[in-house]
C-alpha positions as semicolon CSV with decimal commas, in nm:
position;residue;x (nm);y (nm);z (nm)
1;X;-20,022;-25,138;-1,520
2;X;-20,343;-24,964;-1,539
3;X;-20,538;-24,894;-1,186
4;X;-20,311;-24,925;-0,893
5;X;-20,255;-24,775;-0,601
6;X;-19,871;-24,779;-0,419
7;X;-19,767;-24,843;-0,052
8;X;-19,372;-24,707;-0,052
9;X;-19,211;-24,769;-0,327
10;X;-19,462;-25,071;-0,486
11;X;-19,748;-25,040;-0,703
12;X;-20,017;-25,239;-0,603
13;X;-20,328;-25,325;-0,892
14;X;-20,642;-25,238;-0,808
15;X;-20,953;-25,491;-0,897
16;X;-21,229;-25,377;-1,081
17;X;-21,503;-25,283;-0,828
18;X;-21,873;-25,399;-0,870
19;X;-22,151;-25,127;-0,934
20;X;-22,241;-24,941;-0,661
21;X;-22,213;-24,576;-0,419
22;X;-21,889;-24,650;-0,217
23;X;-21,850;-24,413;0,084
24;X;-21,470;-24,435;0,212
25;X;-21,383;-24,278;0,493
26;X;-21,052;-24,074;0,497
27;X;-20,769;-23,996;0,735
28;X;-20,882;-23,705;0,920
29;X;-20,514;-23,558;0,972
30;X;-20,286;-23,820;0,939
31;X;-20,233;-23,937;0,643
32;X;-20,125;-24,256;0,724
33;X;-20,460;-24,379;0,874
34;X;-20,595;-24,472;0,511
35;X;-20,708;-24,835;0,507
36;X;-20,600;-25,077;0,216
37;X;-20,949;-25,159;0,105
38;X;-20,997;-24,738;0,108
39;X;-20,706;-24,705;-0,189
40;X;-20,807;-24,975;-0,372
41;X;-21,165;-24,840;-0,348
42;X;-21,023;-24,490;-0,475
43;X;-20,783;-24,618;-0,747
44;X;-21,036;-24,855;-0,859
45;X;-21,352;-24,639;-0,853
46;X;-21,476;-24,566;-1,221
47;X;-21,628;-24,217;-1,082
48;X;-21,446;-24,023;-0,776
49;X;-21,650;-23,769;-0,609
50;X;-21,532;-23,562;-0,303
51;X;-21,619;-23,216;-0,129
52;X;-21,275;-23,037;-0,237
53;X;-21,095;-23,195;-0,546
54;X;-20,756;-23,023;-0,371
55;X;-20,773;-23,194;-0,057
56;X;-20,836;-23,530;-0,198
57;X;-20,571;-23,514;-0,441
58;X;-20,317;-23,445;-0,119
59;X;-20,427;-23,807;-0,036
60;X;-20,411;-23,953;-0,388
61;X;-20,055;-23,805;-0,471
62;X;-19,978;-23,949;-0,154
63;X;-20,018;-24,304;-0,236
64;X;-19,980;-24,289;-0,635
65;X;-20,363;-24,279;-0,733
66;X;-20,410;-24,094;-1,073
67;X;-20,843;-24,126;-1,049
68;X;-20,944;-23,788;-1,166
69;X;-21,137;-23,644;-0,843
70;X;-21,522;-23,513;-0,944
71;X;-21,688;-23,245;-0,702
72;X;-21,967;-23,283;-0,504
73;X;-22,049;-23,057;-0,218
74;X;-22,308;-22,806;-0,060
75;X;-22,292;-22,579;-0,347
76;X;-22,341;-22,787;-0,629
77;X;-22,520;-23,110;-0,536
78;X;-22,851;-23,009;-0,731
79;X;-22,622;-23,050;-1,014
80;X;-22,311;-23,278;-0,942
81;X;-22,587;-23,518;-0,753
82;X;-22,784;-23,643;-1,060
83;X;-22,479;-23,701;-1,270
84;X;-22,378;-23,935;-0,980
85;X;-22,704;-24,122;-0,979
86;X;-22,661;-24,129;-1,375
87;X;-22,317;-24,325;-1,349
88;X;-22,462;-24,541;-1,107
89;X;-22,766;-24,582;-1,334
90;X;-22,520;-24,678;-1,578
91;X;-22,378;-24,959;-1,408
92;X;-22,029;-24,789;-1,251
93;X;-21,883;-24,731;-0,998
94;X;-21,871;-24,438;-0,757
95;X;-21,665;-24,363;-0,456
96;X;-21,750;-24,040;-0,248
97;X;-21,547;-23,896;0,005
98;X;-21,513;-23,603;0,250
99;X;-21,255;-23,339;0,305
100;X;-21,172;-23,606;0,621
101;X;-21,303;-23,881;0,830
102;X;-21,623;-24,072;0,688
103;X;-21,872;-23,954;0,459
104;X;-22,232;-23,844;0,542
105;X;-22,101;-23,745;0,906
106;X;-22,169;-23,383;0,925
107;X;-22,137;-23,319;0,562
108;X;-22,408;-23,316;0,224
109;X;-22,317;-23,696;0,111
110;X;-22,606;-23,821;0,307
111;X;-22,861;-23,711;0,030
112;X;-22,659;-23,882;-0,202
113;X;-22,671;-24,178;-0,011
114;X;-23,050;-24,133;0,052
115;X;-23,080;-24,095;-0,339
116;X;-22,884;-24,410;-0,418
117;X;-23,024;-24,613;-0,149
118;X;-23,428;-24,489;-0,315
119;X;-23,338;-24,578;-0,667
120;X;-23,244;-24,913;-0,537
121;X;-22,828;-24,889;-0,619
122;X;-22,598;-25,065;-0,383
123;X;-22,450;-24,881;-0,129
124;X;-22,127;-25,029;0,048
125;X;-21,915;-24,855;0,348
126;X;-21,523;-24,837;0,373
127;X;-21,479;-24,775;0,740
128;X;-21,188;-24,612;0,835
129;X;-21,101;-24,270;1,069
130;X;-21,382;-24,086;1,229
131;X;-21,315;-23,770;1,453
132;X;-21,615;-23,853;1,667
133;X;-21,525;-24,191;1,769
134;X;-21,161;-24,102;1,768
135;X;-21,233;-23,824;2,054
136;X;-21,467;-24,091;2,256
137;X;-21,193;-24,393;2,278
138;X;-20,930;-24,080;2,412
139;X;-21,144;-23,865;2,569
140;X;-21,176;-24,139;2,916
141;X;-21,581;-24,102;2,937
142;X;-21,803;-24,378;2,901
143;X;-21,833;-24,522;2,554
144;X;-22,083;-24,796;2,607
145;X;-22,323;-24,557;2,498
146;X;-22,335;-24,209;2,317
147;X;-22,485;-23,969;2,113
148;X;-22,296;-23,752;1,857
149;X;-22,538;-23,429;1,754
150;X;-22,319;-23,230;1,503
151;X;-22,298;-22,871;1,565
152;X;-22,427;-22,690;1,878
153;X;-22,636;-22,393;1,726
154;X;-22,450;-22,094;1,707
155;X;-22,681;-21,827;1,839
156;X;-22,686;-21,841;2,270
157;X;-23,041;-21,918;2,329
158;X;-23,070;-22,196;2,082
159;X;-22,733;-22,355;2,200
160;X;-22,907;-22,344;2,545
161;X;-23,237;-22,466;2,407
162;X;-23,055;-22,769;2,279
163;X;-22,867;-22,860;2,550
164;X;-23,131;-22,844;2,739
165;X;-23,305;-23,086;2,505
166;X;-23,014;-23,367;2,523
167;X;-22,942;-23,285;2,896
168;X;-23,107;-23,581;3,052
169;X;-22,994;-23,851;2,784
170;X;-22,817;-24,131;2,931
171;X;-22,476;-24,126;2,724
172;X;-22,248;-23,932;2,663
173;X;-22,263;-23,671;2,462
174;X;-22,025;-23,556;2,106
175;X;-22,021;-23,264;1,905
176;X;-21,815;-23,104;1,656
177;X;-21,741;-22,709;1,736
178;X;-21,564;-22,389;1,591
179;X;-21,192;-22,311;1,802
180;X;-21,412;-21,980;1,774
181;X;-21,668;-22,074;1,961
182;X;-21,553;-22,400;2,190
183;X;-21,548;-22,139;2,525
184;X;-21,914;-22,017;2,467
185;X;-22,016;-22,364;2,430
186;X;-21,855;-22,474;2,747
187;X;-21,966;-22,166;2,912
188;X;-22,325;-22,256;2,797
189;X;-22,321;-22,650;2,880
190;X;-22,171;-22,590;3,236
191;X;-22,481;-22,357;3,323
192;X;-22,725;-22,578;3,183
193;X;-22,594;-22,901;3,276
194;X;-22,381;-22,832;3,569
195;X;-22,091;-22,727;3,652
196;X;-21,974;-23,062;3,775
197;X;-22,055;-23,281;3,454
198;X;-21,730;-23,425;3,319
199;X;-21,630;-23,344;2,968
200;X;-21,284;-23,360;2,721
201;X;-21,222;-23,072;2,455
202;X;-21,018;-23,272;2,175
203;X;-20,878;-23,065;1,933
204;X;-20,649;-23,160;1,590
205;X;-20,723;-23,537;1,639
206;X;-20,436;-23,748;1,508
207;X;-20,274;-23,421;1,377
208;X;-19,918;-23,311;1,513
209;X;-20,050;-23,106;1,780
210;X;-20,302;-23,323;1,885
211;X;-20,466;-23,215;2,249
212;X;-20,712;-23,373;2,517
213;X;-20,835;-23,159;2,727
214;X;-21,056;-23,353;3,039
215;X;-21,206;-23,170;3,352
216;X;-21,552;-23,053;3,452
217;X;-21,741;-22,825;3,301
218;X;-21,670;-22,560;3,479
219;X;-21,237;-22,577;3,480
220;X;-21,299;-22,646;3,078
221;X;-21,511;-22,322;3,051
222;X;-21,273;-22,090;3,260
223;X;-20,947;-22,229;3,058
224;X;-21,107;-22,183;2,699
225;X;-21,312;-21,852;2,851
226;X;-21,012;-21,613;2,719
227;X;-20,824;-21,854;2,560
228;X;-20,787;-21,859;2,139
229;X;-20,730;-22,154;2,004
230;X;-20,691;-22,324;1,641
231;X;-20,787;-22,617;1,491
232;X;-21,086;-22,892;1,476
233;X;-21,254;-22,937;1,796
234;X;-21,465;-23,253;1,895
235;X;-21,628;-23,185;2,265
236;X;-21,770;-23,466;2,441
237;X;-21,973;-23,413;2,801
238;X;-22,020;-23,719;3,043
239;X;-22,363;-23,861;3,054
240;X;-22,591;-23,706;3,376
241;X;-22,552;-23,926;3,688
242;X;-22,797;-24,206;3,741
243;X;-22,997;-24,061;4,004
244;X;-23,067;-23,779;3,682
245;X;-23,241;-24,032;3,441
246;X;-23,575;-23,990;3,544
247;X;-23,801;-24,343;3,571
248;X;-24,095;-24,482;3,362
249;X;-24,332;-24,393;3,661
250;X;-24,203;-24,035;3,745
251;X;-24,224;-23,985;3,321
252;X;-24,607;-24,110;3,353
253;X;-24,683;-23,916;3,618
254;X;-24,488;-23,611;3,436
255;X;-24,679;-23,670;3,126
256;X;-25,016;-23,713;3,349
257;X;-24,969;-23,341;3,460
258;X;-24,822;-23,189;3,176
259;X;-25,164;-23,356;3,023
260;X;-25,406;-23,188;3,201
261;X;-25,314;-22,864;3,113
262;X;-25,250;-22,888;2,771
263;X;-25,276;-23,052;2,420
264;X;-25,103;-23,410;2,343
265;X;-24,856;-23,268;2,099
266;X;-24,710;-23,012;2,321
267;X;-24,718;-23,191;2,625
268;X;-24,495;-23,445;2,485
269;X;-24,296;-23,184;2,345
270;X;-24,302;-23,007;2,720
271;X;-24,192;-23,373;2,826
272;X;-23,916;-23,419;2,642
273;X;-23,780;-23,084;2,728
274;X;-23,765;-23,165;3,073
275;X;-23,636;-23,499;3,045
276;X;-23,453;-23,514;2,729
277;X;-23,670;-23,857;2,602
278;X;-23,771;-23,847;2,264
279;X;-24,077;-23,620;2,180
280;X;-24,189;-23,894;1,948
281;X;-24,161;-24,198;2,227
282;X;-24,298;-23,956;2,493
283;X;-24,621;-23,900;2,267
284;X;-24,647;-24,258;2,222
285;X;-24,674;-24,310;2,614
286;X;-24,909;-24,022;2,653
287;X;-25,136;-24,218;2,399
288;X;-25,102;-24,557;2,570
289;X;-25,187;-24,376;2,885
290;X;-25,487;-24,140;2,776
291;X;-25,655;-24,498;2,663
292;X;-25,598;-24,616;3,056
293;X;-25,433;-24,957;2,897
294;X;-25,097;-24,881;3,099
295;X;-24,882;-25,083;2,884
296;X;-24,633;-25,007;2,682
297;X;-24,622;-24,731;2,373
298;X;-24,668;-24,881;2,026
């Protein structure tokens, strides 16, 4: 029947796809969270590229896909990378996926994206599961607007240094972490940003021990202090009260002082420690107001 993919016990054909870098997102536990417009995507792909050829071919024995899985991670993407461009050069097809969820979240398929997108190949999205906005529609915080920043940094001080950074930004914040080290980080994030900031640990997302863990800060970092746990872990913290977002005239008149004493660059820098504003946006204002026009950044 040539390329097909099956739902039960019927084989469905897949149509040929059109040239291009398709990035399909994956279930990221369940298997049943695949989307029909993923499997055609992977039965119909004329190149397959994923992180771990044995984890994707869990997902294609489970619905009936015989595409031959190509690898593309971390390790080899100086190599497996140009081959990929090469097909696409060619005038195929290419899907890439991860291990689980979607692709270029946290993982190396954003240079191939970056690649494809420079040497002017189509690149087309499958949407489909994604751990971060999973844990932010169960975790009860506000969703209207968030940030998700990866990994925490593992070391102490630069964990601190970064959440220090985001502490003031007016959304709620998402990051992956290590079962390893989910009480440090909660340990960390309740001295730096309060003890009373609300957060939800959420660990093996749509898996069979799926958990949500909500509380403060501080009742999230004594129960995960001594506590092991396994598993994937998304951590999400409330956004910091209004009253917390500082205003565009106390960040002039921040900027103003941190001015006088020293160099653009770092005072913006300085700036956006304290506030958690973009260093970039903050050196913009700090320009607009050194020429006295008192309007807005360009």
């Amino acid at each position: 029947m040539g390329r097909s993919y099956r739902i039960g016990n019927t084989a469905v054909p897949a149509r040929p796809l059109e040239p291009g870098l398709y990035l399909v997102a994956t279930p990221i536990g369940n298997l049943g969270d695949i989307t029909l417009r993923a499997l055609e995507t992977l039965a119909g792909a004329d190149v397959l590229a994923c992180e771990d050829t044995r984890v994707t071919r869990v997902l294609l024995d489970r619905y009936g896909i015989v595409n031959r899985p190509f690898a593309y991670h971390e390790h080899n993407a100086a190599e497996a990378g140009p081959k990929l461009l090469a097909a696409l050069a060619e005038g195929r097809s290419v899907a890439l996926v991860s291990d689980a969820g979607t692709p270029l979240v946290s993982d190396p398929g954003y240079r191939l994206g970056r690649m494809a997108i420079d040497a002017g190949h189509r690149v087309i999205p499958i949407p489909g599961a994604s751990a971060p906005l999973a844990a932010l529609v169960g975790s009860g915080l506000p969703s209207d607007s968030f940030l998700f920043a990866g990994f925490l940094p593992v070391k102490d001080k630069g964990r601190r240094d970064r959440l220090a950074e985001l502490s003031r930004v007016p959304a709620t914040l998402v990051f992956f972490e290590s079962p390893h080290r989910i009480g440090a980080s909660l340990a960390a994030a309740a001295d730096v940003l309060g003890t009373a900031r609300e957060a939800a640990v959420c660990r093996e997302l749509t898996k069979a021990f799926e958990e949500f863990r909500r509380g403060t800060l501080a009742e999230l970092a004594d129960f995960y202090a001594e506590r092991a746990v396994k598993g994937e872990i998304v951590l999400l913290i409330a956004p910091p009260e209004i009253d917390d977002v500082p205003g565009a005239m106390e960040v002039d008149v921040l900027l103003k002082e941190l001015a006088a004493t020293m160099p653009t660059s770092k005072a913006a820098a300085e700036g956006a420690r304290l506030t958690g504003l973009s260093k970039k946006d903050l050196y913009q204002r700090l320009l607009a107001l050194k020429d006295g026009d008192g309007g807005k950044a360009s």
